[in-house]
Short mmCIF file of C-alpha atoms in Angstrom, two decimals:
data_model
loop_
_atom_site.label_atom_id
_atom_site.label_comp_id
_atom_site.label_asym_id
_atom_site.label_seq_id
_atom_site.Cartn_x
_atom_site.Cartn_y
_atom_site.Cartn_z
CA UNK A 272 0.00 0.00 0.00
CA UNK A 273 2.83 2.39 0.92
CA UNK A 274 4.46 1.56 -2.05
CA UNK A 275 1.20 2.27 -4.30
CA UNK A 276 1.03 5.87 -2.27
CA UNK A 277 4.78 6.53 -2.91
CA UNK A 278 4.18 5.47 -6.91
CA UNK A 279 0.98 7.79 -6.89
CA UNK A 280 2.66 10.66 -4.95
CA UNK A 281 5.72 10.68 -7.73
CA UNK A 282 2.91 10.26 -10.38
CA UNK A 283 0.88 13.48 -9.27
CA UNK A 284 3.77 16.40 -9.83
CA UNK A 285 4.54 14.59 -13.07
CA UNK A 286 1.14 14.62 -14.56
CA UNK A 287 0.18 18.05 -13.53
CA UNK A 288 3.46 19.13 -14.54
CA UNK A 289 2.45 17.88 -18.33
CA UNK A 290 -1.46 18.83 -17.82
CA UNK A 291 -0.59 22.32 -16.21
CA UNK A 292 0.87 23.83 -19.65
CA UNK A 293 -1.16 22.82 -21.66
CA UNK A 294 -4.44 24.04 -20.22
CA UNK A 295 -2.73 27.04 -19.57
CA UNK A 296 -2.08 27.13 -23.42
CA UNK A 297 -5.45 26.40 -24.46
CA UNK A 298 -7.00 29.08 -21.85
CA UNK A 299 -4.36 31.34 -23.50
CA UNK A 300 -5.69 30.53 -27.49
CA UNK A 301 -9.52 30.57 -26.09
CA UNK A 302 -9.03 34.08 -25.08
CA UNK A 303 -6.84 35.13 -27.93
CA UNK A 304 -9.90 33.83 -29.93
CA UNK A 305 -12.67 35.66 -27.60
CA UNK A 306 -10.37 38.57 -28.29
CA UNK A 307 -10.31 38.29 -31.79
CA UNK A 308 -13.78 37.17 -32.30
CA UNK A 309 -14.84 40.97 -30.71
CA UNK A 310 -12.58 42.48 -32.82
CA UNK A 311 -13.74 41.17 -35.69
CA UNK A 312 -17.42 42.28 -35.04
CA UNK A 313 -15.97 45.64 -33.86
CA UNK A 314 -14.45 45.82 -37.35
CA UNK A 315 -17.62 44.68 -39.52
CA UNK A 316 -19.40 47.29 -37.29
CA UNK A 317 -17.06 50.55 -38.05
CA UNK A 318 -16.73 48.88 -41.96
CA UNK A 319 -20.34 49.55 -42.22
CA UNK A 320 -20.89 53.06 -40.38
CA UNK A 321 -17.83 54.49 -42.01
CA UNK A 322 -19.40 53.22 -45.33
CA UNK A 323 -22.43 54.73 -44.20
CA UNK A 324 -20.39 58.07 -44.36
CA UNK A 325 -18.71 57.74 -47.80
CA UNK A 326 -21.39 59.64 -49.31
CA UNK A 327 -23.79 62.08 -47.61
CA UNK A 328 -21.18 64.61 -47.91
CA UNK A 329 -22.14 64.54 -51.32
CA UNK A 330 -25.90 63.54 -52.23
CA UNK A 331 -27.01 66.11 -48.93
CA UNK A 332 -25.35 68.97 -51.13
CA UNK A 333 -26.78 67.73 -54.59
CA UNK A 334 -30.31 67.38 -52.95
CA UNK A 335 -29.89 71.03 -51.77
CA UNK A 336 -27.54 72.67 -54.99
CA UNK A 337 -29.93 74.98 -56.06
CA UNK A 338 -30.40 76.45 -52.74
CA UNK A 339 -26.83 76.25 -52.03
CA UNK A 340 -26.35 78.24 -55.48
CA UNK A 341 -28.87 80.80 -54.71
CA UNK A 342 -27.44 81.21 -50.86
CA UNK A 343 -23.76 81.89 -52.17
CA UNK A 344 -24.14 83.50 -55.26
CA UNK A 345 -22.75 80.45 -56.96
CA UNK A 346 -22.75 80.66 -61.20
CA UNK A 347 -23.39 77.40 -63.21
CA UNK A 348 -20.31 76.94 -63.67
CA UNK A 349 -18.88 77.34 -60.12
CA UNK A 350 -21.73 74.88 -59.48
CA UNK A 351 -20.13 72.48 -61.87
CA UNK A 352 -16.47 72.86 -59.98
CA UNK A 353 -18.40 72.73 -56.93
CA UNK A 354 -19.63 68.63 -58.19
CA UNK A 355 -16.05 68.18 -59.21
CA UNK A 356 -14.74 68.93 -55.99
CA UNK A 357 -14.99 65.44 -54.78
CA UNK A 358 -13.16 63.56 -57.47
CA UNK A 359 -10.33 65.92 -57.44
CA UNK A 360 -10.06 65.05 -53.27
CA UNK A 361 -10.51 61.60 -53.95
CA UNK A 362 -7.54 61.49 -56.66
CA UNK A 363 -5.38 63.98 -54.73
CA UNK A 364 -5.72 62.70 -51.08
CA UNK A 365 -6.35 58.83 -51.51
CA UNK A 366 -2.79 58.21 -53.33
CA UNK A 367 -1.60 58.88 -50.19
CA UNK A 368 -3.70 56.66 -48.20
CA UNK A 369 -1.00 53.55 -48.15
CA UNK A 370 1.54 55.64 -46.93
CA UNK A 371 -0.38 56.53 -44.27
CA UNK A 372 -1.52 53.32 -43.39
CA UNK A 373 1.84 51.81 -43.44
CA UNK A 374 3.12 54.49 -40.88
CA UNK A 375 0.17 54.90 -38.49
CA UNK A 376 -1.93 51.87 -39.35
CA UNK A 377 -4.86 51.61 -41.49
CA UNK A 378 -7.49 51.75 -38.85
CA UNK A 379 -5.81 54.68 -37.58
CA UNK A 380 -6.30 56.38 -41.04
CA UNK A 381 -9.94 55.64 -41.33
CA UNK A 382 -10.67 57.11 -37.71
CA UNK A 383 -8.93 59.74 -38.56
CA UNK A 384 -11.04 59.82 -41.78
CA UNK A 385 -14.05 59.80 -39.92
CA UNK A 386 -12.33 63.01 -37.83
CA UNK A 387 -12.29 65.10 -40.81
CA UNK A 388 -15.58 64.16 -42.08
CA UNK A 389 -17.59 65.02 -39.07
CA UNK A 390 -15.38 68.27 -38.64
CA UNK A 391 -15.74 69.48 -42.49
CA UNK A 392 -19.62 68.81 -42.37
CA UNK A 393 -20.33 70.35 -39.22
CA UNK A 394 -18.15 73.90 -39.92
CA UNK A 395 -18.39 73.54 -43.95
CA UNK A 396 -22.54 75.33 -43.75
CA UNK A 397 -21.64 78.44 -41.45
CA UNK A 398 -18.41 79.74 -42.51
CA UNK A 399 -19.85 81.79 -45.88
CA UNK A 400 -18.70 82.87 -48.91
CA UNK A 401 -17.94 80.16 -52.11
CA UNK A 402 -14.19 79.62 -51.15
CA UNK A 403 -14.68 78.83 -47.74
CA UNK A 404 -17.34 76.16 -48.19
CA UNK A 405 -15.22 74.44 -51.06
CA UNK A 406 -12.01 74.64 -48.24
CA UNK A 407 -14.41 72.61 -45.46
CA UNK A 408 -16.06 70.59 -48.47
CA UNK A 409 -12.14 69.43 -49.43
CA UNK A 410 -11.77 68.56 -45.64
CA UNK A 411 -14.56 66.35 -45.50
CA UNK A 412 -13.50 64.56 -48.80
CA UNK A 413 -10.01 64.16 -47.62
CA UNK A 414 -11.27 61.64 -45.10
CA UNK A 415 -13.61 60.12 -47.61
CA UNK A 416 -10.98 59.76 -50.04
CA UNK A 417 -8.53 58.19 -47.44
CA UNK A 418 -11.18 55.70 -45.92
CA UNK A 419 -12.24 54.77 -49.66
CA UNK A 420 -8.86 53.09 -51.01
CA UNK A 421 -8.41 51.50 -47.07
CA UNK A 422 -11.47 49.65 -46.98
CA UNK A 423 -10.73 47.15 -50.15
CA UNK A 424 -7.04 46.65 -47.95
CA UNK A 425 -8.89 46.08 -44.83
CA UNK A 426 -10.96 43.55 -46.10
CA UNK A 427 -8.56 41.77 -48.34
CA UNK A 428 -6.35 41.41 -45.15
CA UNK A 429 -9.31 40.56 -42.25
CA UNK A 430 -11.59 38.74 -44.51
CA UNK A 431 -9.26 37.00 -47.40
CA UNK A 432 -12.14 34.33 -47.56
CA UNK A 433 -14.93 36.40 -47.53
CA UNK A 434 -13.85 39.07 -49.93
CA UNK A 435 -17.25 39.40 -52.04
CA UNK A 436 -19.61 39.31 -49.13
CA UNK A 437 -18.16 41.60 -46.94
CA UNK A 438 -17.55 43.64 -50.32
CA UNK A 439 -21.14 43.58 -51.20
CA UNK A 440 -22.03 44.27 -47.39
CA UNK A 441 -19.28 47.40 -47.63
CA UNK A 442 -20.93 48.40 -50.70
CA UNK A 443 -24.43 48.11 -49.78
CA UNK A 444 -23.98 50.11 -46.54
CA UNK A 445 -22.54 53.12 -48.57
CA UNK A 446 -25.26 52.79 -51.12
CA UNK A 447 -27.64 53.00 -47.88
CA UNK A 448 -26.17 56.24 -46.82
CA UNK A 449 -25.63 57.66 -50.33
CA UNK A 450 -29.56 56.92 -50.93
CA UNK A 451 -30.93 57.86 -47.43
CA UNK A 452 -29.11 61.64 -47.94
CA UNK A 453 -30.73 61.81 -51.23
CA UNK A 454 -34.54 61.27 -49.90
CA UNK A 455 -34.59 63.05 -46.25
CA UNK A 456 -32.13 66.03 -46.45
CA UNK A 457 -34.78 67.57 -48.58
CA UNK A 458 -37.62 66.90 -45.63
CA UNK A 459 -34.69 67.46 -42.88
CA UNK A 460 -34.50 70.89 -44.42
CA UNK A 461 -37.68 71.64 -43.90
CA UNK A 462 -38.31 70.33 -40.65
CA UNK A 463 -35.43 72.14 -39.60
CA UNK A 464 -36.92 75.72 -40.33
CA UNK A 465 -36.07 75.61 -44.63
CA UNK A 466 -32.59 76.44 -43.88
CA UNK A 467 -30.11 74.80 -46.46
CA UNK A 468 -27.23 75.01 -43.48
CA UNK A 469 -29.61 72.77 -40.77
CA UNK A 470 -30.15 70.66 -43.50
CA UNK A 471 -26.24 70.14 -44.38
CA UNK A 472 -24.95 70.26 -41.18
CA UNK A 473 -26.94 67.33 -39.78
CA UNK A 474 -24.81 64.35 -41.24
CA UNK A 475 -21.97 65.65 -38.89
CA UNK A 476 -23.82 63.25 -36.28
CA UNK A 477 -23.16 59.99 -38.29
CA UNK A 478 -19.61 60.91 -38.97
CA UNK A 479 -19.16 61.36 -35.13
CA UNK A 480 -20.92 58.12 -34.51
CA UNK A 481 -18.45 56.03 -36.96
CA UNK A 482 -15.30 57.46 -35.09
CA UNK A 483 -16.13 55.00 -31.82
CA UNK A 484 -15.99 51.68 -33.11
CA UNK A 485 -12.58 52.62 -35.20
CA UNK A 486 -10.84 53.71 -31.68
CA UNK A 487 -9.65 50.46 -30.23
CA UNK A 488 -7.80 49.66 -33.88
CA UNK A 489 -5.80 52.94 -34.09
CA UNK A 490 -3.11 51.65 -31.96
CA UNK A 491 -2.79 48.69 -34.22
CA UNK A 492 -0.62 48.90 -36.91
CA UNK A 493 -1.81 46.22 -38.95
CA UNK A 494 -4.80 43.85 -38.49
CA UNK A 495 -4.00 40.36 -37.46
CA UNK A 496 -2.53 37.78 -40.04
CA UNK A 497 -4.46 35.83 -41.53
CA UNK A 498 -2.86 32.62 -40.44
CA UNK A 499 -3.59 33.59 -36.58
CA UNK A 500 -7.10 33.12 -36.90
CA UNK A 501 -6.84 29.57 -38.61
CA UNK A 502 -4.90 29.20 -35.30
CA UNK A 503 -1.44 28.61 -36.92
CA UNK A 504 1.86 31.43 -36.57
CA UNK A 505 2.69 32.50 -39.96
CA UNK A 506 5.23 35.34 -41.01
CA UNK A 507 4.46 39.07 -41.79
CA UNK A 508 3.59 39.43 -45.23
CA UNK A 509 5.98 39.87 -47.01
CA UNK A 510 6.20 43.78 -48.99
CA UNK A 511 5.26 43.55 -52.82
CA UNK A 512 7.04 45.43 -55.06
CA UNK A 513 5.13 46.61 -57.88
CA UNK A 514 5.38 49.05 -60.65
CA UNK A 515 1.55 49.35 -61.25
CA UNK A 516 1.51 51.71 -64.53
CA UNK A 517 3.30 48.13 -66.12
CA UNK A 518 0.01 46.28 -65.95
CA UNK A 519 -2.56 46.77 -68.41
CA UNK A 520 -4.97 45.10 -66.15
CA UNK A 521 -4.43 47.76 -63.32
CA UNK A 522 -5.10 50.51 -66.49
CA UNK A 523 -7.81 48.89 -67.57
CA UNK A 524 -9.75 48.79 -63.89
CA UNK A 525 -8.33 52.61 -63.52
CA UNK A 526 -9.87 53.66 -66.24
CA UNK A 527 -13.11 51.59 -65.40
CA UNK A 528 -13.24 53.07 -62.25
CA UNK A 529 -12.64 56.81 -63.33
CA UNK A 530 -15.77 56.59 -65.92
CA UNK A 531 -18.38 54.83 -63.54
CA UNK A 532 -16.81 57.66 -61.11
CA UNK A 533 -17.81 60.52 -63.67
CA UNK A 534 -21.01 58.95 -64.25
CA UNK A 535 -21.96 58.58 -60.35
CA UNK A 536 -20.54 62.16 -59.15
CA UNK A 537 -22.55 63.84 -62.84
CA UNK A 538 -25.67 61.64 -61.18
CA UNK A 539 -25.02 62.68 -57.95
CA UNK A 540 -24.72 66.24 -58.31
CA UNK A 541 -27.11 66.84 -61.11
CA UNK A 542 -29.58 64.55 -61.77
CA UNK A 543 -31.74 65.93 -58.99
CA UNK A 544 -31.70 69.43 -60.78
CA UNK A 545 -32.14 67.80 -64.12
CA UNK A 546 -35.56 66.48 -63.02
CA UNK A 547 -36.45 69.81 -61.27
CA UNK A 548 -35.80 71.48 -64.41
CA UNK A 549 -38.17 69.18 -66.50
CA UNK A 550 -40.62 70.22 -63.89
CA UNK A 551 -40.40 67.82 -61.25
CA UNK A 552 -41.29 69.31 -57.54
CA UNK A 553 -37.98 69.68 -55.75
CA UNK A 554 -38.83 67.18 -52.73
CA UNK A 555 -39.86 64.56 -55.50
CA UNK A 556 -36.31 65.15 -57.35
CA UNK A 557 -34.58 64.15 -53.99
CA UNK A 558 -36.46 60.80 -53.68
CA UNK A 559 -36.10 59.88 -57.58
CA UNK A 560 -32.32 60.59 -56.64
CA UNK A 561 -32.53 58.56 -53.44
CA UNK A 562 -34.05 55.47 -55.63
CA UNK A 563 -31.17 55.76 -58.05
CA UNK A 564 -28.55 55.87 -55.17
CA UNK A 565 -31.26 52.91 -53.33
CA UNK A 566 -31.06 50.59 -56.25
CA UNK A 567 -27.11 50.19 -55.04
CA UNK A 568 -28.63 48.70 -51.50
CA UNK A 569 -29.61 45.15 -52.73
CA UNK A 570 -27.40 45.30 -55.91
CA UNK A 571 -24.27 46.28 -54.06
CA UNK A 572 -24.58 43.02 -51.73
CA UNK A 573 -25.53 40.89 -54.86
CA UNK A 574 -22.84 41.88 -57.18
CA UNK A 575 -19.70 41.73 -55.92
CA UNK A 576 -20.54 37.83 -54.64
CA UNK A 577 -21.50 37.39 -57.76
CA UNK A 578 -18.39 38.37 -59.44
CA UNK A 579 -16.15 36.63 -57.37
CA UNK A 580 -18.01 33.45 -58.30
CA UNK A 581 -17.48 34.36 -62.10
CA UNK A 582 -14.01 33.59 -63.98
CA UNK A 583 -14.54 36.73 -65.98
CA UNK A 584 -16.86 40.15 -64.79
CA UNK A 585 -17.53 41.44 -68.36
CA UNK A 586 -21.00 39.94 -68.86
CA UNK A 587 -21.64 42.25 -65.27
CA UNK A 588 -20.18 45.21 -66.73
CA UNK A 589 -21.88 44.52 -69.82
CA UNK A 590 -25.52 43.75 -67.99
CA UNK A 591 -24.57 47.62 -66.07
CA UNK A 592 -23.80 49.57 -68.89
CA UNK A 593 -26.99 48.90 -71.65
CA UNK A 594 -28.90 49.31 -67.89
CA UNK A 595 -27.19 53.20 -67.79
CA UNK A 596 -27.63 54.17 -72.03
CA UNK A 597 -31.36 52.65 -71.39
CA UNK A 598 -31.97 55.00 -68.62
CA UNK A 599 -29.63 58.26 -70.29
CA UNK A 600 -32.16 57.56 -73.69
CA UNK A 601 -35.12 58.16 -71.08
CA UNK A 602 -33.80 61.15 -69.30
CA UNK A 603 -33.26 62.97 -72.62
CA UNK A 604 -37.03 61.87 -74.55
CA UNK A 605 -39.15 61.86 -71.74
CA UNK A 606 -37.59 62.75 -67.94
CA UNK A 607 -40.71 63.63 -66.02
CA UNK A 608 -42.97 61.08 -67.86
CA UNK A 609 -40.70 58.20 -67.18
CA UNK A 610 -38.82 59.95 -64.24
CA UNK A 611 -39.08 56.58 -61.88
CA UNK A 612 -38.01 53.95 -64.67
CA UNK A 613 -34.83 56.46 -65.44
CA UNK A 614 -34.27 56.51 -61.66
CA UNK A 615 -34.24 52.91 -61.56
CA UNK A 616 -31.93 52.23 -64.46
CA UNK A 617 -29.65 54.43 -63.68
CA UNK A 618 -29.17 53.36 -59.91
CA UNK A 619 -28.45 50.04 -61.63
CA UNK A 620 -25.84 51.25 -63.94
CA UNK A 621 -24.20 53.07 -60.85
CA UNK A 622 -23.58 49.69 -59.29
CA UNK A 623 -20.32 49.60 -61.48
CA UNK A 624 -18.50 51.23 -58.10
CA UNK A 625 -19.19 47.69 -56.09
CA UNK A 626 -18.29 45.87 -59.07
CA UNK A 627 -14.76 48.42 -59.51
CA UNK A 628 -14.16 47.77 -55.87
CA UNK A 629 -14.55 43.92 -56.30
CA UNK A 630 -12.04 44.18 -59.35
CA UNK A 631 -9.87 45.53 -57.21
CA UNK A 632 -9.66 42.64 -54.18
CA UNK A 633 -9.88 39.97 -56.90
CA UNK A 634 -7.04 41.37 -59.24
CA UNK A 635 -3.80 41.20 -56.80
CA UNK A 636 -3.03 38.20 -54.64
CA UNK A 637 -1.82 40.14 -51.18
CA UNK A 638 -3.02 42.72 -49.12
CA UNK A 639 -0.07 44.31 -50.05
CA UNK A 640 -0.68 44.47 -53.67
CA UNK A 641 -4.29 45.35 -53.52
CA UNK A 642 -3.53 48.82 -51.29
CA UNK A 643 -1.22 49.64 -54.25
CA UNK A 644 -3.35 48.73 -57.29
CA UNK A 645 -6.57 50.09 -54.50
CA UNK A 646 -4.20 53.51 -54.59
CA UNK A 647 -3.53 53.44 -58.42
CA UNK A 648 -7.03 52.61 -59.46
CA UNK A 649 -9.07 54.96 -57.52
CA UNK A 650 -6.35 58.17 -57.78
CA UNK A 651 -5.97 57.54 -61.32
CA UNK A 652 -9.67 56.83 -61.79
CA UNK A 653 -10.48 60.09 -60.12
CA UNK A 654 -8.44 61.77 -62.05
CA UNK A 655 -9.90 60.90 -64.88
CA UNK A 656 -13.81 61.62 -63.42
CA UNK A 657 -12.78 65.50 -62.63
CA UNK A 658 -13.78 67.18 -65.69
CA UNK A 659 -17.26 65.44 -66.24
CA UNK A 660 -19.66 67.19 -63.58
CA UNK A 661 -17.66 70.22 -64.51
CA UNK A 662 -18.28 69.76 -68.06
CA UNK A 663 -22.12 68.85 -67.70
CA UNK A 664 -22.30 72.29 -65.36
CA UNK A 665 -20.68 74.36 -68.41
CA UNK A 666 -22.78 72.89 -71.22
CA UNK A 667 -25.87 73.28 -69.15
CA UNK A 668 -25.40 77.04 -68.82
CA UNK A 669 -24.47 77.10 -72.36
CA UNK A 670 -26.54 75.33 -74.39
CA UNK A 671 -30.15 76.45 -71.84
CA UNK A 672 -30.75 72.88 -71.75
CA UNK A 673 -29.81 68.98 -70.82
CA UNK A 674 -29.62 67.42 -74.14
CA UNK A 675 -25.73 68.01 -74.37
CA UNK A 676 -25.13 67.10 -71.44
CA UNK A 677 -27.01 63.93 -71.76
CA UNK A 678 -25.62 62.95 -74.43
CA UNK A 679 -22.50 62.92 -73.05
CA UNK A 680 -23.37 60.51 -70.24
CA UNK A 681 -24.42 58.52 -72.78
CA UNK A 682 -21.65 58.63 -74.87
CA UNK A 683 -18.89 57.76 -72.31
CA UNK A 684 -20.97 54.82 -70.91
CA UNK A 685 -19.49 52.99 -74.41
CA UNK A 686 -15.61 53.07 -73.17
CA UNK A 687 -16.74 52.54 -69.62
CA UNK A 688 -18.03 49.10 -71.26
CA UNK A 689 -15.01 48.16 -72.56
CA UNK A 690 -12.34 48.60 -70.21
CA UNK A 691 -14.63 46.83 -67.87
CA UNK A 692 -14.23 43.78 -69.94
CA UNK A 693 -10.37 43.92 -69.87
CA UNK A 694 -10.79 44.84 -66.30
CA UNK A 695 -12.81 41.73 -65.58
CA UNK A 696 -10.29 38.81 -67.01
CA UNK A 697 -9.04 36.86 -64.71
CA UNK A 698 -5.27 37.55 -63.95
CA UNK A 699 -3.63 39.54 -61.19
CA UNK A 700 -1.03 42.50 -60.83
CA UNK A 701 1.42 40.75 -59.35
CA UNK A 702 1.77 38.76 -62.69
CA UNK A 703 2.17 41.79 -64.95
CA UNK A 704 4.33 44.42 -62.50
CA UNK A 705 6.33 42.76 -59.97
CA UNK A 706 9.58 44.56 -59.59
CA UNK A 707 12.39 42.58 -60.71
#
């Protein structure tokens, strides 16, 4: 019996000397995993409110031009710079956005994005005078453009298997916001006493509520690896080098980008007025504006999982594009009589930005690569989109009517086609610009 004791009292140290670690261990992965887990859903929560945010900056102020013409003295043609404003921010600012995030960390950025948003919208009504508002307009837009090339690099690097879905859910919460400021800053307005300033300055309160979820991820430099949550260690990944202007499929989505971008920000800041002009009541313009923007709700979840599930996206861009000269060949014969149907068609053709932004995940191979070719496409894209609302503004005032300037939109929805199909075959960056 002693002997049994003795053999049981040298067996106890041993085996809770082997058990100890190792429950230690797994305590130590469940709560790396708890951790994670919340992190995760903190992320997918400030993805979708800063989407939320990507746009009201912009649709509030087309729902409202005319009175924001009329209130600074604004000429047709300062209107039109005034709707190229945004492209020129996005081009300017977000080619710096992966410098950025490799210094301070990409959820840093975006909160910081957020920051400027909610500053610019709540100071851009009050401080007077054309220059001024274009100033606080650029501040806002600077942490739109920012948070627009990070979120494709965020998701390529939290979500690498879930790329479309969170995509589409990314893109359907901006469509959401985009459509919402469309229909009720309109009724806002006038709830708010009919001034154009209450009715801007409201969609400071959203920015402000995006900044909280993005606070705990500003001290992180980069998100977790994707390795840690399959619960194995894996290296950093590793820097890409890429010259970008070497791959024609990185042009080709550039492009593609810049001309659905022209065609949004022209639909964005003038279709509203268009329809007011062909005698449409002004709070009726803002909610045929808020169904194009709406269409991009449903659409914008639907499309990018879609595309990822397709070898090549043409017959998408294709399906987009007779959707937009349908809808363009409506708004020039008959735009009050058909005003809904027009609406309709063109929110679908606008879905081309969920579709660009999909391109963009599925055409480089590393988180790395797709905040460069992210940076490339939507800066050079931009670029590209600046002179459209500026042009539509200056042939409006010219020509007393909307027929050139329809036919315009119309006419650039034909190259927008087909870079989208060279955009859409399936190859990747890496395979056309690594740096040797």
């Amino acid at each position: 019996m002693m002997g049994v004791m003795a053999s049981e009292e040298t067996r106890t140290p041993t085996s809770t000397t082997v058990r100890t670690p190792a429950a230690s261990e797994a305590r130590t992965v469940r709560r790396a995993d708890a951790a994670h887990a919340w992190r995760t859903r903190l992320l997918v929560v400030g993805i979708v409110l800063a989407a939320l945010n990507l746009r009201p900056a912009i649709t509030s102020l087309g729902a409202l031009l005319e009175e924001v013409r009329d209130g600074l003295g604004m000429s047709g043609s300062v209107a039109g710079l005034l709707t190229s404003v945004p492209p020129l921010c996005f081009a300017v600012f977000g080619v710096t956005a992966p410098r950025l995030a490799r210094r301070f960390g990409a959820g840093a950025v975006v909160c910081a994005g957020m920051v400027a948003i909610g500053a610019g919208l709540l100071i851009r009504p009050y401080v007077g005078g054309t220059v001024a508002f274009l100033a606080t307009s650029a501040l806002a837009l600077m942490g739109i453009a920012v948070s627009n090339v990070l979120m494709p690099v965020i998701v390529k690097r939290w979500f690498p298997d879930r790329v479309g879905s969170m995509t589409g859910l990314y893109s359907m919460a901006l469509a959401l916001g985009t459509a919402t400021a469309a229909a009720v800053t309109v009724p806002l307005t006038d709830a708010l006493g009919g001034s154009w300033r209450s009715g801007l300055v409201v969609w400071a309160a959203l920015a402000a509520a995006a900044v909280l979820p993005w606070l705990p991820f500003v001290r992180a430099r980069e998100p977790e690896q994707e390795g840690a949550r399959a619960g194995r260690d894996t290296p950093a990944e590793a820097p890409v080098r890429l010259r970008v202007t070497r791959s024609r499929t990185a042009w080709a989505l550039a492009v593609f980008f810049g001309l659905q971008a022209t065609a949004a920000y022209i639909t964005m800041g003038w279709m509203a007025q268009i329809f007011r002009d062909a005698g449409v009541p002004a709070g009726t313009a803002g909610l045929l504006l808020a169904v194009t923007m709406v269409m991009g709700v449903p659409l914008a979840f639907v499309i990018p999982r879609l595309a990822t599930r397709l070898p090549h996206q043409g017959p998408i861009v294709l399906a987009l594009g007779v959707s937009g000269l349908v809808g363009y060949a409506g708004l020039y014969l008959a735009p009050a009589a058909g005003a809904w149907a027009w609406a309709v068609l063109l929110g679908i053709a606008n879905c081309a930005f969920p579709l660009a932004l999909t391109m963009v995940g599925m055409r480089a191979r590393t988180g790395a690569g797709v905040a460069q070719l992210s940076a490339f496409a939507q800066s050079t894209g931009y670029l590209i989109s600046i002179p459209g609302p500026l042009l539509v503004g200056v042939l409006y005032q010219h020509s007393g009517g909307w027929g050139l300037p329809i036919a315009l939109m119309a006419g650039l929805m034909i190259p927008q086609m087909i870079v989208g199909i060279l955009a859409g075959r399936d190859r990747t960056v890496e395979d056309e610009a690594t740096a040797s």
